[in-house]
Amino acid sequence: MNDSPNRESVVFTEAIHLPVAERAAYLTRACGDDAGLRQRVESLLQVHERVGDFLEQPPQNFTTAARSDGVSGEKPGDRIGRYKLLQQIGEGGCGVVYMAEQEEPVRRRVALKIIKPGMDTKSVIARFEAERQALALMEHPNIAKVFDAGATGSGRPYFVMELVRGVKITEYCDQNSLTTEERLKLFIEVCRAVQHAHQKGIIHRDIKPSNILVTTTVEGAALPVVIDFGIAKATTNQRLTDKTLFTAFEMLIGTPAYMSPEQAALASVEVDTRTDIYSLGVLLYELLTGSTPFDAGELLKAGLDEIRRVIREQEPVCPSTRLSKLTGADLTTIAQCRRAQPPALIRAVRGDLDWIAMKALEKDRTRRYETANGLALDVQRFLTDETVAARPPSTLYRFQKTVLRHKLIFGGISIIALLLVTSLVVVSGSLAKERQARREADGALKQAEADKAKAQTEAVKSEQVTQFLEEMLQGAGPSIALGRDTTMLREILDKAAIRVGKELTNQPATMAELQNKIGNVYEQLACYDQAEAMHRTALAGGRKLFGNENQEVAASLSGLGLVLLKQGKLAEAEKSYREALAIRQKLLGNEHPAVATTMKDLSGVFWKEGRLTEAAALNQAALEMRRRLLGSENLDVADSLNAVGLILDQQGKLSEAETTERQVLAMRRKLLGTEHPLIASSLHNLAMTLAEEEKLDEAESTYRETLAMRYKLYGEEHPDVASTLSGLGQVLLREGKLDEAATVSSNALSIQHQVFGNEHPGYIHALYDLGLILESRGEYPKAETADREVLAWQRKNLGDEDSQVRAALDHLVAVLVAEKKFKAAEQLLNDFLTPALVAKPQSAYFLAARAKFLARQSRWPEAAADTAAALQYCPTDHQLYHMLAPLLVEAKSLDAYRQLCQKILGQFRGTTDPFIADQMAKDCLLLPSSDADLRLVGELAETAVAAGSDHPAMPYFQCCKALAEYRLGHFNAAIEWAQKSVTEPYPDAQGMACFILAMAQFRLTHNDEAKSALDMGAKLVQSKLPQRGSDDLGVDWQGWVFAQVLMAEATGLIGSTPSTEQPSTK
Amino acid sequence: MSNATVLLTAIEQGDPKAAENLLNLVYEELRRLATSKMAREAPGQTLQPTALVHEAWLRLVGSQNPKFENKAHFFSAAAEAMRRILIDRARRKLALRHGGECEHVHLDGFEPAAPEADQQLLAVHEALDKLSADHPVEAEVVKLRYFASMTNEETAQVLNMSASSVKNYWNFARTWLFREIERSRS
C-alpha cells in the first residue's frame, strides 16, 4: 500500500522531520519545477505547528453525557483500593496486570489485574468477572489464589491475586537440569492442578509453559503454579461461545503450538476439558524432548490456515522418534539438560512415555485421557514401573465407531455436565453454610424470622439454580435440534435427576421446578418413561407442598399431559390436562395465555381421540383467546391455526386444511426464518394433506423438503424424522415407486424402534406402513411377519374392537391369501369371531371380512350366511347388500335374493351417491327375475351416470345404465350405453358390457353383432378373470360374479337360437 | 457461515457488491451495539469505538469460523460504518438543536453533546471526502485512527503497512484536514 505514496505526503513528511531552517532548501530540492506541489506542502507546513492534538481524541459525541470525566489509565504509584501499583507485569487484550503492594491487614506483594480503560464494555466486564469467580472457586496449592476483588472509582472491576514469582516450567527444568523423572513429577503436579480446575468446572484453555511458573517453597521444593485463567475458562454462569472464540483467536496469534485441534477448528462450544489434556500432552512432549510436537516457529511462518490444518490433521512423531531424529549436537544438549546419555534418554522415552504423550495428543479427543488425573496417574504408573493404561493407538480403534457417532456432541455435553454438577454443589454448599451459621449465631432469633430468612434465601438460590438449569436446557434444545447425538445429554439428565432428588430435598419447591424442567427435556429427547416419572415426582412433591391449586402443580400436570399424549395414553392425558386447565383458570382467570395454551393442549388430546367436533370447538376458543390477548400474528396463533388445519384435515375438508396449513407455514416462516422445527412440522402437515388430496407430486416434494430440514435439525434418528419418512413412504407407494418406498419405510421403522422400542404406537404405525409396502411389492412372508406383529400388538393394547385392528386384520388376511395360506387366514378370522363376539354388533365387520374371504374361495352359502348376519347389525350398509346379492345368486338362494332386492329399493331409492346408486341398481338387475320395481331401479341407474359422469368409475355406471335399459326393454339405449362402457379397460365392466350388448343386439335380431359381442365377452372373461373353481377369485369377486351371471344369461339367450350365421329372417 | 463471513469471502473473490453489503451489515451491527450501550451505561462513560468494532467483529465474524486474512476488509468497513454512525448522530443532534426537525427525533439514548464537537465531526467528515480524492491511503488511515479509534499499530495491521508509515500518513492527514477546515470556515 505504501509502494507509491503520494508525493505531497512524502515531501511533507520529510520536511517536518527537518529543522525549520533546513526546510526551504529541502523543498527546493524536492519540488524542483513543481510550484504547485511546493505551494501545497508549504501551506501544510504553515498550519502544522497549530494542529496540536487535533483529531487525537476520539469523536466527542461518543460520550454518554456532555460531561466527560477524563478517563485515563492507572500508572505505577497510583492507588486502587488498599493497593499501591508498583509496576506493570503483564498485559492482555482487555486487561493489565500490575505488581502491587497491599498495606493492610498484612503488607504483601500481590498481582492486581484490572480492565484497561475504555475496554470496559459489557462483555469484557462479564468475561473479567467470570475469571475472578473462576479463580475464587479454586483452592489448590498449584493454582494462584485470588485474594480480593473490587472496582475503581469509575466502576472498572479489578481483582487481586497471589503474586507468583517464578520462571516458566520449561526454563526451570532446563536451568536446573532436571532429570526426566524429576520433570515428570512436576508434570504430575501440574496435572493435579488442572484436574482441580476441571472439577470446579473451569477449563484453562491456554496451558503453555509461560502460564506454569515454578517457584521454590520455603523448604526449597519446586512448586509449579498454574496462572492466567485470564482468557480461558468456563464458569458456572456464563455462556461459553464468545469466550471460546476469543480465546481461540488470541491463541492462534499467540501460541499455536499448544493449541488443540478443536481450538484450531475455531468452531464454537467445541472446547472442553480435554482441550486442556491436549495442551498438557504438548507440555509433556516438550518436557521430554525439548520441543513441541509442531514447531511453533514453523507454524507461524506457514500462515494461519496452515497452522490450523497441521494442528487438526497432521500426526506428530512420537517423542522418542523426535529425539532420535535430532542432530547429534542437539541431542547431546537435550540429554545433558536431563543429566542423561543420549541413547539412555531415547530408551527411557520410547514405549510407555511415547504412548502416554500420544494418547494425550490424540486429534480425536474422545481417545485422549478423559481427565487430567488419568494422565497424571499414567505418568505415576510409569514412574513406579506399573503397566500404563496408554497403549499403541491400534488397540483403541475398536472405539472408533462409537466415537464417530458421538463426535458432535462430546464437546458441549461434558461442559454442561460439569456446569450442572458444579452449580448444584455450589448452591447446596452455600445453603449448608448459611444454615450452619444461623444455628451458631442466632439462638435468640425467633423461629418465624429464621423461617422467613430461610425462605428468602431459598428463593434467591432457587432462582439461580433454575436459571442456570434453564440455560443449560436451552442449550440442550438446540443440541437436540442440531441433530447431535443425545446419548450424553441423556446421561447428564439422568445424573441431574438423581442429584436433584438427593441434594435438593431441603428445597422442595426448587426440586419440583427442576424436576418439571428435566421432565420437559426428557420429553424432547423422547425419553417418555423418564419424563413421566419426573413429572409425577414433581407433581406429588408439588401437591404435598402447595396443595392442589398451584402453578407448579399445573406445570407438572401439563408436562405430564404432554408425555402421556406422546405415549398414547390418551385418557390419562386428558385427565391431566383438564386438571391443569382448571387450576390455571382458577389462579389466572379465564382469559390468560397459559389458559389458552392448556385449552389448545387439551384439544390436541380430543383430536388424537378422534373427537373432532370437541377438538375443533376447544381449539377455536383457544385461538380466539390468543388473538385477543396476543394479536393476530404470532407463534401461539400459528400454533392454534396449525391445530385447525389438522382438524380440518381429519374431517376430510382437505382444501380448507391445505389453505390453513399454507397460512401457518407462511406465518412461521415470517416469524422464524427459513429453518425451524416448527416450520418443518408445518411442511410435514401440508405434505400430509397434499397426499390426501392426491396431489402426489407436490406431496412428495414437500415431504422431501421436510425431511431435508428435519435431518438437518434433528439428525438421522428422531421420531419426527421417522414420521416424515413414513409419510414419504406412503406417497411413494401410491406413486408406484415401490423400491424407494420400501427403503424409506424401513428407515422410518428402524428409527421408531431405536427411539421407542417395539411396544410403542409410533413403531407399530411404521411397521403397519411397511407391511403395506411389502405387500405391494409381493414380499408376502415379510409382510405377514410385520402384519402379525402389528395385529398382535393392537389386539393386546387396543382390544379386538378397535378400528385399527380391523384394518390390520384385513391386511393380514390379504397377505395370507396371497401366500395361499387359506387355512391360516380362515383360522385367523375364526379366532376373532368367537360366539361371544358374534352376539354383539361389533362382530359385523369381522363377519363381513370372513364373508369376503369365503366368497373369494367360492364358498357361497357360508359367505352369504356371514354377510346376512352382518347385515342384521348394519341394515343400512350398502356394501353388505352389494356383497349379499351376488352371493345369494351364486348360492342359488333366489327367494332370499328377491327379498333382498325389495329391501335394497326400500332402503336406497332416491340416493344421490353415484356409487351407491350404481351398486344397488346392479344388485337388483343381476337376475331378470329379481322382481324389483324396474322403474325405481332405472332411476338409480340414471343417478349413477348423471351424478358420476366425470368420475373414473363411469364405465361401471354406464354398464349399469345399459343393463337397466336392457331390462326395461330399451334395447337401442342399452346398446348405446354398453358400447360406451365396452371400450374402457376394466375387464369385469367390459365383460358385463359385452354380454349386455350381445343380449340387446340379439333382441333387435342383430344376431351377428350379438354373437360377436358374446364371443368377445367370453374371451375377456376367459383371459382376464379367474376361472370358475379357482382357489381365489380375488378382491373383485363381485365383478367376477356379475360377469359370470350375465355371461350365463347371454349364453342361454343367444346360445338357445340356432348358431347359424344366417338368421331365419332377413 | 455468518453473513459477514460470506461477504468477506465474496470480497476476496472480487464481488463488487459484497463490500457495500458488508458495510451495511457492519453499520447496522455497530449502530445497534452503540445504541444499546449508550442507553445502558452510566453517564460520563466514553465508549471506545475500537471496543465496539472488536465486539462487532466477534459478533459478526468471530463466532463463525473466520478467515482471519479478511480482517482488513472487515475493519475498513467497520471504520467507514463508524464514521457514518458518528456523522449521522452529529447531524441529527445539530438538526434538533437548530429546530431543523419538526417530527419526533429518536436520539437512541444520547445526551446532546457540545455543539462544537458535532460541528467538528461534520467538518472532518466533509473534508475527509476531499482528502480521499487525492490521498486515498491517508483518508483510510483517518477513518481507522479517528472514526474507529484504532492505534497506529492496529491501523498498520489492517492496512498491511508499517506503524511508522501509519504515523506519517496520520500526521499528514491531520495537517491537511486542519488546513482544509480552517479554509472552509474563513
PDB file of N, CA and C in Angstrom, chain A residues 672-732:
ATOM      1  N   LEU A 672     -39.969 -16.997  12.007  1.00  0.00           N
ATOM      2  CA  LEU A 672     -38.849 -17.843  12.451  1.00  0.00           C
ATOM      3  C   LEU A 672     -37.721 -17.990  11.447  1.00  0.00           C
ATOM      4  N   GLY A 673     -37.893 -17.436  10.249  1.00  0.00           N
ATOM      5  CA  GLY A 673     -36.839 -17.615   9.255  1.00  0.00           C
ATOM      6  C   GLY A 673     -37.103 -18.854   8.412  1.00  0.00           C
ATOM      7  N   THR A 674     -36.045 -19.392   7.831  1.00  0.00           N
ATOM      8  CA  THR A 674     -36.273 -20.458   6.866  1.00  0.00           C
ATOM      9  C   THR A 674     -36.238 -21.847   7.473  1.00  0.00           C
ATOM     10  N   GLU A 675     -35.555 -21.989   8.585  1.00  0.00           N
ATOM     11  CA  GLU A 675     -35.352 -23.329   9.115  1.00  0.00           C
ATOM     12  C   GLU A 675     -35.674 -23.387  10.593  1.00  0.00           C
ATOM     13  N   HIS A 676     -36.625 -24.187  10.939  1.00  0.00           N
ATOM     14  CA  HIS A 676     -37.010 -24.263  12.340  1.00  0.00           C
ATOM     15  C   HIS A 676     -37.879 -25.497  12.516  1.00  0.00           C
ATOM     16  N   PRO A 677     -37.785 -26.135  13.688  1.00  0.00           N
ATOM     17  CA  PRO A 677     -38.618 -27.316  13.898  1.00  0.00           C
ATOM     18  C   PRO A 677     -40.097 -27.060  13.584  1.00  0.00           C
ATOM     19  N   LEU A 678     -40.577 -25.882  13.937  1.00  0.00           N
ATOM     20  CA  LEU A 678     -41.990 -25.605  13.688  1.00  0.00           C
ATOM     21  C   LEU A 678     -42.289 -25.467  12.200  1.00  0.00           C
ATOM     22  N   ILE A 679     -41.327 -24.943  11.456  1.00  0.00           N
ATOM     23  CA  ILE A 679     -41.526 -24.831  10.013  1.00  0.00           C
ATOM     24  C   ILE A 679     -41.534 -26.223   9.398  1.00  0.00           C
ATOM     25  N   ALA A 680     -40.623 -27.057   9.900  1.00  0.00           N
ATOM     26  CA  ALA A 680     -40.604 -28.442   9.417  1.00  0.00           C
ATOM     27  C   ALA A 680     -41.939 -29.105   9.698  1.00  0.00           C
ATOM     28  N   SER A 681     -42.490 -28.829  10.873  1.00  0.00           N
ATOM     29  CA  SER A 681     -43.726 -29.535  11.191  1.00  0.00           C
ATOM     30  C   SER A 681     -44.880 -28.995  10.347  1.00  0.00           C
ATOM     31  N   SER A 682     -44.856 -27.694  10.036  1.00  0.00           N
ATOM     32  CA  SER A 682     -45.854 -27.149   9.107  1.00  0.00           C
ATOM     33  C   SER A 682     -45.760 -27.809   7.738  1.00  0.00           C
ATOM     34  N   LEU A 683     -44.536 -27.946   7.258  1.00  0.00           N
ATOM     35  CA  LEU A 683     -44.337 -28.567   5.947  1.00  0.00           C
ATOM     36  C   LEU A 683     -44.852 -30.006   5.956  1.00  0.00           C
ATOM     37  N   HIS A 684     -44.564 -30.691   7.058  1.00  0.00           N
ATOM     38  CA  HIS A 684     -44.991 -32.082   7.168  1.00  0.00           C
ATOM     39  C   HIS A 684     -46.514 -32.180   7.081  1.00  0.00           C
ATOM     40  N   ASN A 685     -47.181 -31.322   7.840  1.00  0.00           N
ATOM     41  CA  ASN A 685     -48.643 -31.353   7.825  1.00  0.00           C
ATOM     42  C   ASN A 685     -49.190 -31.045   6.433  1.00  0.00           C
ATOM     43  N   LEU A 686     -48.568 -30.074   5.786  1.00  0.00           N
ATOM     44  CA  LEU A 686     -49.002 -29.705   4.442  1.00  0.00           C
ATOM     45  C   LEU A 686     -48.843 -30.890   3.493  1.00  0.00           C
ATOM     46  N   ALA A 687     -47.704 -31.545   3.599  1.00  0.00           N
ATOM     47  CA  ALA A 687     -47.452 -32.687   2.726  1.00  0.00           C
ATOM     48  C   ALA A 687     -48.517 -33.762   2.935  1.00  0.00           C
ATOM     49  N   MET A 688     -48.864 -33.949   4.206  1.00  0.00           N
ATOM     50  CA  MET A 688     -49.863 -34.957   4.548  1.00  0.00           C
ATOM     51  C   MET A 688     -51.189 -34.657   3.838  1.00  0.00           C
ATOM     52  N   THR A 689     -51.595 -33.389   3.940  1.00  0.00           N
ATOM     53  CA  THR A 689     -52.854 -33.008   3.315  1.00  0.00           C
ATOM     54  C   THR A 689     -52.769 -33.141   1.788  1.00  0.00           C
ATOM     55  N   LEU A 690     -51.652 -32.689   1.230  1.00  0.00           N
ATOM     56  CA  LEU A 690     -51.488 -32.792  -0.216  1.00  0.00           C
ATOM     57  C   LEU A 690     -51.610 -34.242  -0.670  1.00  0.00           C
ATOM     58  N   ALA A 691     -51.024 -35.139   0.122  1.00  0.00           N
ATOM     59  CA  ALA A 691     -51.106 -36.553  -0.229  1.00  0.00           C
ATOM     60  C   ALA A 691     -52.555 -37.010  -0.228  1.00  0.00           C
ATOM     61  N   GLU A 692     -53.295 -36.545   0.781  1.00  0.00           N
ATOM     62  CA  GLU A 692     -54.695 -36.944   0.841  1.00  0.00           C
ATOM     63  C   GLU A 692     -55.487 -36.361  -0.316  1.00  0.00           C
ATOM     64  N   GLU A 693     -55.063 -35.202  -0.783  1.00  0.00           N
ATOM     65  CA  GLU A 693     -55.744 -34.594  -1.929  1.00  0.00           C
ATOM     66  C   GLU A 693     -55.308 -35.229  -3.247  1.00  0.00           C
ATOM     67  N   GLU A 694     -54.501 -36.267  -3.141  1.00  0.00           N
ATOM     68  CA  GLU A 694     -53.981 -36.953  -4.318  1.00  0.00           C
ATOM     69  C   GLU A 694     -53.039 -36.087  -5.133  1.00  0.00           C
ATOM     70  N   LYS A 695     -52.565 -34.995  -4.544  1.00  0.00           N
ATOM     71  CA  LYS A 695     -51.547 -34.206  -5.243  1.00  0.00           C
ATOM     72  C   LYS A 695     -50.197 -34.835  -4.910  1.00  0.00           C
ATOM     73  N   LEU A 696     -49.963 -35.999  -5.495  1.00  0.00           N
ATOM     74  CA  LEU A 696     -48.846 -36.810  -5.032  1.00  0.00           C
ATOM     75  C   LEU A 696     -47.478 -36.188  -5.331  1.00  0.00           C
ATOM     76  N   ASP A 697     -47.369 -35.578  -6.514  1.00  0.00           N
ATOM     77  CA  ASP A 697     -46.084 -34.946  -6.853  1.00  0.00           C
ATOM     78  C   ASP A 697     -45.708 -33.903  -5.819  1.00  0.00           C
ATOM     79  N   GLU A 698     -46.669 -33.043  -5.573  1.00  0.00           N
ATOM     80  CA  GLU A 698     -46.434 -31.953  -4.634  1.00  0.00           C
ATOM     81  C   GLU A 698     -46.199 -32.495  -3.230  1.00  0.00           C
ATOM     82  N   ALA A 699     -46.968 -33.526  -2.878  1.00  0.00           N
ATOM     83  CA  ALA A 699     -46.803 -34.128  -1.559  1.00  0.00           C
ATOM     84  C   ALA A 699     -45.397 -34.699  -1.431  1.00  0.00           C
ATOM     85  N   GLU A 700     -44.956 -35.387  -2.468  1.00  0.00           N
ATOM     86  CA  GLU A 700     -43.624 -35.995  -2.405  1.00  0.00           C
ATOM     87  C   GLU A 700     -42.550 -34.920  -2.212  1.00  0.00           C
ATOM     88  N   SER A 701     -42.642 -33.867  -3.023  1.00  0.00           N
ATOM     89  CA  SER A 701     -41.582 -32.856  -2.912  1.00  0.00           C
ATOM     90  C   SER A 701     -41.656 -32.139  -1.568  1.00  0.00           C
ATOM     91  N   THR A 702     -42.862 -31.939  -1.056  1.00  0.00           N
ATOM     92  CA  THR A 702     -42.984 -31.274   0.250  1.00  0.00           C
ATOM     93  C   THR A 702     -42.446 -32.163   1.372  1.00  0.00           C
ATOM     94  N   TYR A 703     -42.749 -33.458   1.282  1.00  0.00           N
ATOM     95  CA  TYR A 703     -42.178 -34.376   2.274  1.00  0.00           C
ATOM     96  C   TYR A 703     -40.648 -34.346   2.216  1.00  0.00           C
ATOM     97  N   ARG A 704     -40.130 -34.311   0.986  1.00  0.00           N
ATOM     98  CA  ARG A 704     -38.669 -34.312   0.865  1.00  0.00           C
ATOM     99  C   ARG A 704     -38.061 -33.046   1.450  1.00  0.00           C
ATOM    100  N   GLU A 705     -38.741 -31.944   1.242  1.00  0.00           N
ATOM    101  CA  GLU A 705     -38.264 -30.680   1.829  1.00  0.00           C
ATOM    102  C   GLU A 705     -38.270 -30.792   3.356  1.00  0.00           C
ATOM    103  N   THR A 706     -39.364 -31.342   3.885  1.00  0.00           N
ATOM    104  CA  THR A 706     -39.461 -31.530   5.329  1.00  0.00           C
ATOM    105  C   THR A 706     -38.324 -32.404   5.843  1.00  0.00           C
ATOM    106  N   LEU A 707     -38.112 -33.468   5.109  1.00  0.00           N
ATOM    107  CA  LEU A 707     -37.123 -34.446   5.531  1.00  0.00           C
ATOM    108  C   LEU A 707     -35.732 -33.826   5.578  1.00  0.00           C
ATOM    109  N   ALA A 708     -35.408 -33.072   4.533  1.00  0.00           N
ATOM    110  CA  ALA A 708     -34.089 -32.432   4.496  1.00  0.00           C
ATOM    111  C   ALA A 708     -33.926 -31.528   5.709  1.00  0.00           C
ATOM    112  N   MET A 709     -34.966 -30.767   6.006  1.00  0.00           N
ATOM    113  CA  MET A 709     -34.885 -29.840   7.137  1.00  0.00           C
ATOM    114  C   MET A 709     -34.783 -30.599   8.456  1.00  0.00           C
ATOM    115  N   ARG A 710     -35.567 -31.651   8.577  1.00  0.00           N
ATOM    116  CA  ARG A 710     -35.532 -32.390   9.839  1.00  0.00           C
ATOM    117  C   ARG A 710     -34.211 -33.117  10.040  1.00  0.00           C
ATOM    118  N   TYR A 711     -33.654 -33.661   8.962  1.00  0.00           N
ATOM    119  CA  TYR A 711     -32.336 -34.258   9.087  1.00  0.00           C
ATOM    120  C   TYR A 711     -31.359 -33.239   9.643  1.00  0.00           C
ATOM    121  N   LYS A 712     -31.447 -32.050   9.077  1.00  0.00           N
ATOM    122  CA  LYS A 712     -30.524 -31.004   9.467  1.00  0.00           C
ATOM    123  C   LYS A 712     -30.762 -30.606  10.924  1.00  0.00           C
ATOM    124  N   LEU A 713     -32.023 -30.537  11.291  1.00  0.00           N
ATOM    125  CA  LEU A 713     -32.347 -30.077  12.640  1.00  0.00           C
ATOM    126  C   LEU A 713     -32.156 -31.155  13.694  1.00  0.00           C
ATOM    127  N   TYR A 714     -32.523 -32.386  13.346  1.00  0.00           N
ATOM    128  CA  TYR A 714     -32.571 -33.407  14.386  1.00  0.00           C
ATOM    129  C   TYR A 714     -31.560 -34.532  14.206  1.00  0.00           C
ATOM    130  N   GLY A 715     -30.887 -34.570  13.077  1.00  0.00           N
ATOM    131  CA  GLY A 715     -30.048 -35.727  12.825  1.00  0.00           C
ATOM    132  C   GLY A 715     -30.902 -36.844  12.268  1.00  0.00           C
ATOM    133  N   GLU A 716     -30.312 -38.035  12.215  1.00  0.00           N
ATOM    134  CA  GLU A 716     -30.984 -39.089  11.473  1.00  0.00           C
ATOM    135  C   GLU A 716     -31.893 -39.946  12.322  1.00  0.00           C
ATOM    136  N   GLU A 717     -31.785 -39.824  13.634  1.00  0.00           N
ATOM    137  CA  GLU A 717     -32.610 -40.702  14.454  1.00  0.00           C
ATOM    138  C   GLU A 717     -33.515 -39.900  15.362  1.00  0.00           C
ATOM    139  N   HIS A 718     -34.652 -39.570  14.862  1.00  0.00           N
ATOM    140  CA  HIS A 718     -35.583 -38.801  15.662  1.00  0.00           C
ATOM    141  C   HIS A 718     -36.983 -39.188  15.207  1.00  0.00           C
ATOM    142  N   PRO A 719     -37.901 -39.297  16.160  1.00  0.00           N
ATOM    143  CA  PRO A 719     -39.244 -39.714  15.777  1.00  0.00           C
ATOM    144  C   PRO A 719     -39.855 -38.821  14.689  1.00  0.00           C
ATOM    145  N   ASP A 720     -39.544 -37.525  14.720  1.00  0.00           N
ATOM    146  CA  ASP A 720     -40.110 -36.648  13.703  1.00  0.00           C
ATOM    147  C   ASP A 720     -39.567 -36.983  12.324  1.00  0.00           C
ATOM    148  N   VAL A 721     -38.304 -37.328  12.274  1.00  0.00           N
ATOM    149  CA  VAL A 721     -37.721 -37.769  11.005  1.00  0.00           C
ATOM    150  C   VAL A 721     -38.445 -39.033  10.548  1.00  0.00           C
ATOM    151  N   ALA A 722     -38.675 -39.926  11.519  1.00  0.00           N
ATOM    152  CA  ALA A 722     -39.350 -41.178  11.189  1.00  0.00           C
ATOM    153  C   ALA A 722     -40.737 -40.907  10.635  1.00  0.00           C
ATOM    154  N   SER A 723     -41.454 -39.975  11.237  1.00  0.00           N
ATOM    155  CA  SER A 723     -42.824 -39.793  10.779  1.00  0.00           C
ATOM    156  C   SER A 723     -42.845 -39.172   9.387  1.00  0.00           C
ATOM    157  N   THR A 724     -41.872 -38.304   9.089  1.00  0.00           N
ATOM    158  CA  THR A 724     -41.791 -37.777   7.721  1.00  0.00           C
ATOM    159  C   THR A 724     -41.429 -38.892   6.735  1.00  0.00           C
ATOM    160  N   LEU A 725     -40.507 -39.740   7.144  1.00  0.00           N
ATOM    161  CA  LEU A 725     -40.150 -40.882   6.287  1.00  0.00           C
ATOM    162  C   LEU A 725     -41.370 -41.751   6.011  1.00  0.00           C
ATOM    163  N   SER A 726     -42.168 -41.985   7.053  1.00  0.00           N
ATOM    164  CA  SER A 726     -43.364 -42.803   6.871  1.00  0.00           C
ATOM    165  C   SER A 726     -44.293 -42.172   5.854  1.00  0.00           C
ATOM    166  N   GLY A 727     -44.530 -40.852   6.026  1.00  0.00           N
ATOM    167  CA  GLY A 727     -45.416 -40.147   5.101  1.00  0.00           C
ATOM    168  C   GLY A 727     -44.899 -40.252   3.681  1.00  0.00           C
ATOM    169  N   LEU A 728     -43.614 -40.012   3.533  1.00  0.00           N
ATOM    170  CA  LEU A 728     -42.997 -40.080   2.204  1.00  0.00           C
ATOM    171  C   LEU A 728     -43.146 -41.492   1.628  1.00  0.00           C
ATOM    172  N   GLY A 729     -42.931 -42.481   2.488  1.00  0.00           N
ATOM    173  CA  GLY A 729     -43.051 -43.870   2.049  1.00  0.00           C
ATOM    174  C   GLY A 729     -44.438 -44.148   1.483  1.00  0.00           C
ATOM    175  N   GLN A 730     -45.464 -43.650   2.175  1.00  0.00           N
ATOM    176  CA  GLN A 730     -46.834 -43.870   1.716  1.00  0.00           C
ATOM    177  C   GLN A 730     -47.083 -43.211   0.365  1.00  0.00           C
ATOM    178  N   VAL A 731     -46.548 -41.992   0.202  1.00  0.00           N
ATOM    179  CA  VAL A 731     -46.721 -41.306  -1.081  1.00  0.00           C
ATOM    180  C   VAL A 731     -46.023 -42.075  -2.187  1.00  0.00           C
ATOM    181  N   LEU A 732     -44.797 -42.508  -1.904  1.00  0.00           N
ATOM    182  CA  LEU A 732     -44.047 -43.265  -2.905  1.00  0.00           C
ATOM    183  C   LEU A 732     -44.783 -44.553  -3.276  1.00  0.00           C
TER     184      LEU A 732
END
